[in-house]
Short mmCIF file of C-alpha atoms in Angstrom, two decimals:
data_model
loop_
_atom_site.label_atom_id
_atom_site.label_comp_id
_atom_site.label_asym_id
_atom_site.label_seq_id
_atom_site.Cartn_x
_atom_site.Cartn_y
_atom_site.Cartn_z
CA UNK R 37 -18.62 -179.19 -7.01
CA UNK R 38 -15.47 -177.56 -8.34
CA UNK R 39 -14.91 -173.90 -7.55
CA UNK R 40 -12.55 -171.91 -9.74
CA UNK R 41 -11.30 -168.35 -10.05
CA UNK R 42 -8.41 -166.56 -11.65
CA UNK R 43 -6.90 -163.09 -11.86
CA UNK R 44 -4.20 -161.46 -13.95
CA UNK R 45 -1.58 -159.29 -12.24
CA UNK R 46 0.65 -156.73 -13.89
CA UNK R 47 4.38 -157.17 -13.28
CA UNK R 48 4.70 -154.59 -10.50
CA UNK R 49 6.19 -154.91 -7.01
CA UNK R 50 2.78 -154.69 -5.33
CA UNK R 51 1.46 -157.67 -7.33
CA UNK R 52 2.66 -160.29 -4.83
CA UNK R 53 0.62 -158.64 -2.06
CA UNK R 54 -2.36 -158.31 -4.38
CA UNK R 55 -2.08 -162.03 -5.23
CA UNK R 56 -2.08 -162.91 -1.51
CA UNK R 57 -5.17 -160.76 -0.91
CA UNK R 58 -6.94 -162.30 -3.95
CA UNK R 59 -6.19 -165.81 -2.67
CA UNK R 60 -7.25 -165.04 0.89
CA UNK R 61 -10.56 -163.60 -0.33
CA UNK R 62 -11.28 -166.55 -2.64
CA UNK R 63 -10.58 -169.15 0.06
CA UNK R 64 -12.72 -167.25 2.58
CA UNK R 65 -15.58 -166.93 0.08
CA UNK R 66 -15.41 -170.67 -0.58
CA UNK R 67 -15.32 -171.47 3.15
CA UNK R 68 -11.88 -173.11 2.99
CA UNK R 69 -9.90 -171.81 5.98
CA UNK R 70 -8.06 -175.08 6.81
CA UNK R 71 -4.99 -174.62 4.61
CA UNK R 72 -5.40 -170.91 3.86
CA UNK R 73 -2.15 -169.83 5.51
CA UNK R 74 -0.08 -172.50 3.71
CA UNK R 75 -1.69 -171.59 0.39
CA UNK R 76 -1.21 -167.87 1.01
CA UNK R 77 2.50 -168.34 1.74
CA UNK R 78 2.92 -170.42 -1.41
CA UNK R 79 1.08 -167.81 -3.50
CA UNK R 80 3.45 -165.21 -2.12
CA UNK R 81 6.54 -167.24 -3.03
CA UNK R 82 5.33 -168.28 -6.48
CA UNK R 83 4.05 -164.80 -7.36
CA UNK R 84 7.40 -163.33 -6.32
CA UNK R 85 9.21 -165.91 -8.46
CA UNK R 86 6.97 -165.01 -11.39
CA UNK R 87 7.74 -161.32 -10.91
CA UNK R 88 11.49 -161.77 -10.54
CA UNK R 89 12.17 -164.64 -12.93
CA UNK R 90 9.06 -165.49 -14.95
CA UNK R 91 7.68 -162.37 -16.56
CA UNK R 92 9.07 -161.09 -19.82
CA UNK R 93 8.94 -157.31 -20.36
CA UNK R 94 5.36 -156.19 -20.94
CA UNK R 95 3.89 -159.38 -19.47
CA UNK R 96 2.38 -160.10 -16.09
CA UNK R 97 1.26 -163.33 -14.47
CA UNK R 98 -1.98 -165.14 -13.75
CA UNK R 99 -3.08 -166.79 -10.50
CA UNK R 100 -5.65 -169.57 -10.87
CA UNK R 101 -7.31 -171.40 -7.97
CA UNK R 102 -9.42 -174.55 -8.26
CA UNK R 103 -11.01 -176.28 -5.27
CA UNK R 104 -13.25 -179.20 -4.53
CA UNK R 105 -14.00 -181.15 -1.35
CA UNK R 106 -10.56 -182.77 -1.34
CA UNK R 107 -7.95 -180.40 -2.72
CA UNK R 108 -7.08 -176.82 -3.60
CA UNK R 109 -4.91 -176.43 -6.68
CA UNK R 110 -2.94 -173.22 -7.09
CA UNK R 111 -1.46 -172.31 -10.48
CA UNK R 112 0.82 -169.42 -11.35
CA UNK R 113 1.06 -168.83 -15.10
CA UNK R 114 3.92 -166.70 -16.42
CA UNK R 115 5.52 -165.83 -19.75
CA UNK R 116 8.96 -167.43 -19.52
CA UNK R 117 9.56 -171.08 -20.24
CA UNK R 118 12.57 -171.57 -17.95
CA UNK R 119 11.55 -173.97 -15.19
CA UNK R 120 12.40 -173.00 -11.62
CA UNK R 121 14.67 -175.23 -9.59
CA UNK R 122 14.70 -175.53 -5.82
CA UNK R 123 18.13 -174.66 -4.50
CA UNK R 124 19.87 -174.79 -1.18
CA UNK R 125 20.34 -171.26 0.10
CA UNK R 126 23.24 -170.44 2.40
CA UNK R 127 22.40 -169.14 5.86
CA UNK R 128 23.52 -165.66 4.79
CA UNK R 129 21.48 -165.59 1.54
CA UNK R 130 18.53 -163.18 1.56
CA UNK R 131 16.63 -165.14 -1.13
CA UNK R 132 16.47 -168.58 -2.70
CA UNK R 133 14.17 -170.37 -0.26
CA UNK R 134 10.83 -169.97 -2.04
CA UNK R 135 10.56 -173.38 -3.66
CA UNK R 136 11.90 -175.04 -0.51
CA UNK R 137 8.95 -173.45 1.34
CA UNK R 138 6.50 -174.53 -1.36
CA UNK R 139 7.88 -178.07 -1.15
CA UNK R 140 7.47 -178.08 2.64
CA UNK R 141 3.95 -176.59 2.71
CA UNK R 142 2.24 -178.10 -0.35
CA UNK R 143 1.19 -181.72 -0.72
CA UNK R 144 2.60 -181.69 -4.24
CA UNK R 145 3.96 -179.20 -6.74
CA UNK R 146 5.42 -179.12 -10.21
CA UNK R 147 5.94 -177.20 -13.42
CA UNK R 148 4.42 -177.67 -16.85
CA UNK R 149 4.86 -175.88 -20.15
CA UNK R 150 2.10 -173.51 -21.21
CA UNK R 151 1.57 -173.29 -24.97
CA UNK R 152 2.26 -171.17 -26.93
CA UNK R 153 4.86 -169.87 -24.45
CA UNK R 154 5.52 -169.72 -20.75
CA UNK R 155 4.91 -172.15 -17.93
CA UNK R 156 2.57 -173.03 -15.11
CA UNK R 157 3.96 -173.61 -11.63
CA UNK R 158 1.34 -175.46 -9.60
CA UNK R 159 0.89 -176.63 -6.04
CA UNK R 160 -1.82 -178.79 -4.46
CA UNK R 161 -3.10 -178.69 -0.90
CA UNK R 162 -5.18 -181.51 0.54
CA UNK R 163 -8.16 -180.76 2.71
CA UNK R 164 -8.56 -182.83 5.85
CA UNK R 165 -8.77 -186.41 4.60
CA UNK R 166 -8.33 -185.34 0.96
CA UNK R 167 -6.05 -186.64 -1.76
CA UNK R 168 -3.63 -184.82 -4.05
CA UNK R 169 -4.67 -184.47 -7.70
#
């Protein structure tokens, strides 16, 4: 059985924390603690990227979670079409490591266009013995 939930967040500084709390609550409700910390960290990074780079003025972002017995899929929908690129941050940089973390923690991630505008940045997390979709 597929479980799904989503929530829209206004483009405000507190939205990243709200997105983490939303994700933590959904995973707990669904009884999926195994990868919760990895997923929570990725939500934090992707929500922050949406706030800083992905939301046009007057627009927020959407977090969508889908889960079945094998995988949790996280999606962050935002209003800008520019695709994020992982970069190598210098040791002294205070930002620029978000997608490197997502790449390290998720079992797969990517970006797709969202008609009529914007994009979806997604990440998948396998359950024990699961497969990536």
